[in-house]
mmCIF file of C-alpha atoms in Angstrom:
data_model
loop_
_atom_site.group_PDB
_atom_site.id
_atom_site.type_symbol
_atom_site.label_atom_id
_atom_site.label_comp_id
_atom_site.label_asym_id
_atom_site.label_seq_id
_atom_site.Cartn_x
_atom_site.Cartn_y
_atom_site.Cartn_z
ATOM 1 C CA UNK A 1 0.000 0.000 0.000
ATOM 2 C CA UNK A 2 1.092 3.526 -0.714
ATOM 3 C CA UNK A 3 0.145 4.547 2.834
ATOM 4 C CA UNK A 4 2.927 2.380 4.227
ATOM 5 C CA UNK A 5 5.517 4.697 2.693
ATOM 6 C CA UNK A 6 3.729 8.027 2.511
ATOM 7 C CA UNK A 7 2.967 9.233 6.030
ATOM 8 C CA UNK A 8 1.922 12.753 4.992
ATOM 9 C CA UNK A 9 -1.750 11.893 5.610
ATOM 10 C CA UNK A 10 -0.941 11.669 9.334
ATOM 11 C CA UNK A 11 -0.417 15.421 9.550
ATOM 12 C CA UNK A 12 -4.213 15.883 9.678
ATOM 13 C CA UNK A 13 -4.171 14.288 13.138
ATOM 14 C CA UNK A 14 -0.976 15.807 14.488
ATOM 15 C CA UNK A 15 -2.752 18.563 16.416
ATOM 16 C CA UNK A 16 -5.331 16.265 18.023
ATOM 17 C CA UNK A 17 -5.254 16.424 21.808
ATOM 18 C CA UNK A 18 -6.562 13.309 23.490
ATOM 19 C CA UNK A 19 -9.537 14.137 25.735
ATOM 20 C CA UNK A 20 -9.290 13.696 29.475
ATOM 21 C CA UNK A 21 -11.527 11.107 31.162
ATOM 22 C CA UNK A 22 -13.819 13.873 32.467
ATOM 23 C CA UNK A 23 -14.301 15.134 28.914
ATOM 24 C CA UNK A 24 -15.239 11.652 27.715
ATOM 25 C CA UNK A 25 -17.727 11.308 30.578
ATOM 26 C CA UNK A 26 -19.168 14.762 29.854
ATOM 27 C CA UNK A 27 -19.713 13.901 26.195
ATOM 28 C CA UNK A 28 -21.538 10.708 27.149
ATOM 29 C CA UNK A 29 -23.681 12.288 29.851
ATOM 30 C CA UNK A 30 -24.286 15.415 27.768
ATOM 31 C CA UNK A 31 -26.224 13.307 25.297
ATOM 32 C CA UNK A 32 -28.080 11.449 28.045
ATOM 33 C CA UNK A 33 -26.345 8.136 27.416
ATOM 34 C CA UNK A 34 -25.052 5.523 29.774
ATOM 35 C CA UNK A 35 -21.543 4.170 29.308
ATOM 36 C CA UNK A 36 -23.112 0.929 28.063
ATOM 37 C CA UNK A 37 -25.156 2.800 25.437
ATOM 38 C CA UNK A 38 -22.050 4.696 24.374
ATOM 39 C CA UNK A 39 -20.253 1.399 23.911
ATOM 40 C CA UNK A 40 -23.072 0.036 21.793
ATOM 41 C CA UNK A 41 -23.107 3.200 19.690
ATOM 42 C CA UNK A 42 -19.376 3.026 18.990
ATOM 43 C CA UNK A 43 -19.015 -0.760 18.856
ATOM 44 C CA UNK A 44 -16.769 -1.069 21.891
ATOM 45 C CA UNK A 45 -17.250 -2.960 25.128
ATOM 46 C CA UNK A 46 -18.666 -1.303 28.215
ATOM 47 C CA UNK A 47 -15.428 -2.294 29.975
ATOM 48 C CA UNK A 48 -13.414 -0.295 27.422
ATOM 49 C CA UNK A 49 -15.681 2.712 28.009
ATOM 50 C CA UNK A 50 -15.116 2.358 31.764
ATOM 51 C CA UNK A 51 -11.370 2.359 31.123
ATOM 52 C CA UNK A 52 -11.633 5.570 29.067
ATOM 53 C CA UNK A 53 -13.664 7.288 31.785
ATOM 54 C CA UNK A 54 -11.867 6.275 34.961
ATOM 55 C CA UNK A 55 -9.169 8.262 36.728
ATOM 56 C CA UNK A 56 -5.805 8.320 35.004
ATOM 57 C CA UNK A 57 -4.324 7.212 38.332
ATOM 58 C CA UNK A 58 -6.027 3.819 38.136
ATOM 59 C CA UNK A 59 -4.232 0.873 36.528
ATOM 60 C CA UNK A 60 -7.291 0.157 34.361
ATOM 61 C CA UNK A 61 -7.207 3.614 32.711
ATOM 62 C CA UNK A 62 -6.780 3.574 28.948
ATOM 63 C CA UNK A 63 -6.762 6.681 26.743
ATOM 64 C CA UNK A 64 -9.604 6.797 24.228
ATOM 65 C CA UNK A 65 -8.340 6.116 20.702
ATOM 66 C CA UNK A 66 -8.815 8.804 18.075
ATOM 67 C CA UNK A 67 -11.003 6.508 15.975
ATOM 68 C CA UNK A 68 -13.464 5.929 18.831
ATOM 69 C CA UNK A 69 -13.554 9.615 19.776
ATOM 70 C CA UNK A 70 -14.107 10.710 16.172
ATOM 71 C CA UNK A 71 -16.831 8.112 15.596
ATOM 72 C CA UNK A 72 -18.584 9.158 18.800
ATOM 73 C CA UNK A 73 -18.398 12.823 17.851
ATOM 74 C CA UNK A 74 -19.986 12.007 14.509
ATOM 75 C CA UNK A 75 -22.663 9.669 15.863
ATOM 76 C CA UNK A 76 -23.635 12.079 18.630
ATOM 77 C CA UNK A 77 -24.042 14.971 16.207
ATOM 78 C CA UNK A 78 -21.036 17.071 17.194
ATOM 79 C CA UNK A 79 -19.666 16.857 13.628
ATOM 80 C CA UNK A 80 -21.523 17.546 10.431
#
């Protein structure tokens, strides 16, 4: 694939700042969803959603991937 050698397409994402857990929780609650519903909407497990939303100090914390965040933003109507 050409993408393997040409990484210029990555520059579109270079300024993306990963949201904090509180921002993920606020997006979910702001649309009146539960974490389980958010997981169903984005195709991820409720456990993964819990890991995105918990304190960064906990061993189970995982940062939300760009693809999940972007899909959620689209599905929840934040993007046109």
